[in-house]
mmCIF file of C-alpha atoms in Angstrom:
data_model
loop_
_atom_site.group_PDB
_atom_site.id
_atom_site.type_symbol
_atom_site.label_atom_id
_atom_site.label_comp_id
_atom_site.label_asym_id
_atom_site.label_seq_id
_atom_site.Cartn_x
_atom_site.Cartn_y
_atom_site.Cartn_z
ATOM 1 C CA CYS A 24 14.844 23.800 25.894
ATOM 2 C CA PRO A 25 15.075 26.479 23.181
ATOM 3 C CA ASN A 26 17.197 28.917 25.208
ATOM 4 C CA ALA A 27 19.510 26.338 26.870
ATOM 5 C CA GLU A 28 23.255 26.508 26.412
ATOM 6 C CA PRO A 29 24.753 24.314 23.655
ATOM 7 C CA GLY A 30 25.180 20.718 24.801
ATOM 8 C CA TRP A 31 22.569 20.937 27.593
ATOM 9 C CA ASN A 32 20.445 17.752 27.521
ATOM 10 C CA GLN A 33 18.570 17.816 30.819
ATOM 11 C CA CYS A 34 15.234 19.024 29.445
ATOM 12 C CA GLU A 35 12.115 17.206 30.628
ATOM 13 C CA SER A 36 11.130 16.033 27.163
ATOM 14 C CA ALA A 37 13.148 14.937 24.168
ATOM 15 C CA PRO A 38 12.574 16.458 20.739
ATOM 16 C CA ALA A 39 9.765 14.801 18.840
ATOM 17 C CA ASP A 40 10.717 12.112 16.351
ATOM 18 C CA PRO A 41 10.368 13.124 12.714
ATOM 19 C CA LYS A 42 6.999 11.906 11.505
ATOM 20 C CA THR A 43 5.720 11.155 8.049
ATOM 21 C CA THR A 44 2.199 10.919 6.649
ATOM 22 C CA CYS A 45 0.600 7.592 5.837
ATOM 23 C CA LEU A 46 -0.170 7.082 2.166
ATOM 24 C CA GLY A 47 -3.781 7.744 1.240
ATOM 25 C CA SER A 48 -4.693 9.378 4.580
ATOM 26 C CA SER A 49 -3.714 12.208 6.879
ATOM 27 C CA ALA A 50 -2.574 9.852 9.665
ATOM 28 C CA ALA A 51 0.947 10.471 10.979
ATOM 29 C CA CYS A 52 3.357 7.614 11.617
ATOM 30 C CA ASN A 53 7.025 7.049 12.341
ATOM 31 C CA GLY A 54 9.257 4.023 11.896
ATOM 32 C CA ASN A 55 7.979 0.522 12.561
ATOM 33 C CA GLN A 56 4.301 1.378 12.876
ATOM 34 C CA CYS A 57 1.284 0.382 10.825
ATOM 35 C CA CYS A 58 -0.752 2.911 8.872
ATOM 36 C CA PRO A 59 -4.543 2.569 8.823
ATOM 37 C CA GLY A 60 -5.982 0.686 5.877
ATOM 38 C CA VAL A 61 -7.125 2.578 2.786
ATOM 39 C CA ALA A 62 -8.998 1.412 -0.306
ATOM 40 C CA GLU A 63 -5.755 0.796 -2.207
ATOM 41 C CA SER A 64 -4.527 -1.580 0.514
ATOM 42 C CA CYS A 65 -7.904 -3.381 0.612
ATOM 43 C CA TRP A 66 -8.561 -1.685 3.942
ATOM 44 C CA LYS A 67 -5.652 -3.586 5.514
ATOM 45 C CA THR A 68 -3.007 -1.866 7.634
ATOM 46 C CA PHE A 69 0.416 -1.376 6.015
ATOM 47 C CA PRO A 70 3.902 -0.227 7.126
ATOM 48 C CA CYS A 71 4.716 3.449 7.664
ATOM 49 C CA PRO A 72 6.707 4.784 4.658
ATOM 50 C CA ASN A 73 9.838 5.202 6.837
ATOM 51 C CA ALA A 74 9.606 1.753 8.492
ATOM 52 C CA GLU A 75 12.738 -0.383 8.482
ATOM 53 C CA PRO A 76 13.116 -2.689 5.459
ATOM 54 C CA GLY A 77 11.608 -6.063 6.280
ATOM 55 C CA PHE A 78 9.131 -4.736 8.886
ATOM 56 C CA ASN A 79 6.144 -7.079 8.445
ATOM 57 C CA GLN A 80 3.870 -6.636 11.465
ATOM 58 C CA CYS A 81 1.022 -5.063 9.457
ATOM 59 C CA GLU A 82 -1.786 -6.812 7.600
ATOM 60 C CA SER A 83 -0.483 -5.865 4.133
ATOM 61 C CA ILE A 84 2.992 -5.324 2.690
ATOM 62 C CA PRO A 85 3.518 -3.141 -0.420
ATOM 63 C CA VAL A 86 4.966 -5.038 -3.391
ATOM 64 C CA ALA A 87 6.570 -1.794 -4.627
ATOM 65 C CA ALA A 88 6.485 1.840 -3.532
ATOM 66 C CA ASN A 89 2.846 2.864 -2.905
ATOM 67 C CA THR A 90 1.739 -0.387 -4.538
ATOM 68 C CA PHE A 91 -0.322 -3.235 -3.072
ATOM 69 C CA ASP A 92 -1.420 -6.634 -4.315
ATOM 70 C CA CYS A 93 -4.544 -7.311 -2.313
ATOM 71 C CA GLY A 94 -5.215 -10.788 -3.591
ATOM 72 C CA LEU A 95 -8.773 -11.583 -4.632
ATOM 73 C CA THR A 96 -11.557 -9.167 -3.788
ATOM 74 C CA PRO A 97 -15.216 -9.917 -4.559
ATOM 75 C CA VAL A 98 -16.794 -7.320 -6.853
ATOM 76 C CA ILE A 99 -20.561 -7.363 -7.458
ATOM 77 C CA ALA A 100 -21.885 -6.104 -10.793
ATOM 78 C CA ASN A 101 -25.422 -6.676 -12.103
ATOM 79 C CA ASP A 102 -26.126 -9.279 -9.408
ATOM 80 C CA LEU A 103 -23.035 -11.275 -10.407
ATOM 81 C CA THR A 104 -19.991 -11.666 -8.151
ATOM 82 C CA PHE A 105 -16.527 -11.579 -9.696
ATOM 83 C CA ASP A 106 -13.300 -12.381 -7.836
ATOM 84 C CA CYS A 107 -10.975 -9.574 -8.928
ATOM 85 C CA ARG A 108 -7.310 -8.922 -8.245
ATOM 86 C CA PHE A 109 -6.141 -5.297 -7.868
ATOM 87 C CA ALA A 110 -2.627 -3.881 -7.841
ATOM 88 C CA GLY A 111 -0.858 -0.650 -8.571
ATOM 89 C CA HIS A 112 -0.634 3.034 -8.017
ATOM 90 C CA GLY A 113 -3.931 4.075 -6.567
ATOM 91 C CA LEU A 114 -2.079 6.521 -4.317
ATOM 92 C CA GLY A 115 -0.601 9.948 -4.946
ATOM 93 C CA GLU A 116 1.529 11.187 -7.755
ATOM 94 C CA GLY A 117 2.982 8.887 -10.337
ATOM 95 C CA LYS A 118 -0.242 7.156 -11.338
ATOM 96 C CA LYS A 119 -0.228 6.798 -15.118
ATOM 97 C CA GLY A 120 -3.579 5.127 -15.704
ATOM 98 C CA ASP A 121 -5.723 2.048 -15.310
ATOM 99 C CA VAL A 122 -5.263 -1.316 -17.031
ATOM 100 C CA MET A 123 -7.914 -4.055 -17.142
ATOM 101 C CA LEU A 124 -6.572 -7.564 -17.748
ATOM 102 C CA LEU A 125 -9.121 -10.068 -19.031
ATOM 103 C CA HIS A 126 -8.733 -13.818 -19.285
ATOM 104 C CA GLY A 127 -10.795 -16.673 -20.698
ATOM 105 C CA PHE A 128 -11.804 -20.011 -19.253
ATOM 106 C CA PRO A 129 -10.127 -22.070 -17.772
ATOM 107 C CA GLU A 130 -7.499 -19.403 -16.995
ATOM 108 C CA TRP A 131 -7.356 -17.442 -13.700
ATOM 109 C CA SER A 132 -6.322 -13.908 -12.737
ATOM 110 C CA SER A 133 -3.265 -15.357 -11.001
ATOM 111 C CA MET A 134 -1.653 -15.713 -14.431
ATOM 112 C CA TYR A 135 -1.317 -11.891 -14.416
ATOM 113 C CA ILE A 136 0.311 -11.412 -10.980
ATOM 114 C CA SER A 137 3.843 -10.885 -12.284
ATOM 115 C CA LEU A 138 2.583 -8.582 -15.067
ATOM 116 C CA MET A 139 0.523 -6.596 -12.561
ATOM 117 C CA ARG A 140 3.607 -6.103 -10.374
ATOM 118 C CA GLU A 141 5.600 -4.862 -13.362
ATOM 119 C CA LEU A 142 2.777 -2.496 -14.357
ATOM 120 C CA ALA A 143 2.641 -1.196 -10.775
ATOM 121 C CA LYS A 144 6.375 -0.510 -10.721
ATOM 122 C CA VAL A 145 5.999 1.868 -13.661
ATOM 123 C CA GLY A 146 2.912 3.651 -12.300
ATOM 124 C CA TYR A 147 -0.180 1.810 -13.503
ATOM 125 C CA HIS A 148 -3.183 0.581 -11.511
ATOM 126 C CA SER A 149 -4.476 -2.766 -12.756
ATOM 127 C CA VAL A 150 -7.374 -5.138 -12.226
ATOM 128 C CA ALA A 151 -7.693 -8.735 -13.418
#
């Protein structure tokens, strides 16, 4: 009630909760809610930026601010299918660049998980 006396709290509706915008989209969220999936989260839902620490009811949990480790994702190139792992800043400001991590046989992309997380923390997007 904009013109009510100070301390009056009998209005029919409470003030709206402060909302924030989901990363990578224009969707609004607040608190312990899930944002819609975006490419950087492998199209999986993820917690609202102002969710309580430890909230884990979404399909994906960021490993660092604005950073997701989506596990293995099939990528098709020239009729060949590669299982690739993506992580890092694909969202907003702070992205420094892209890093491609290559391995030989019999190694696997999982050998790069900890490196990919460290790269993501300092603003890089990586693929292995």
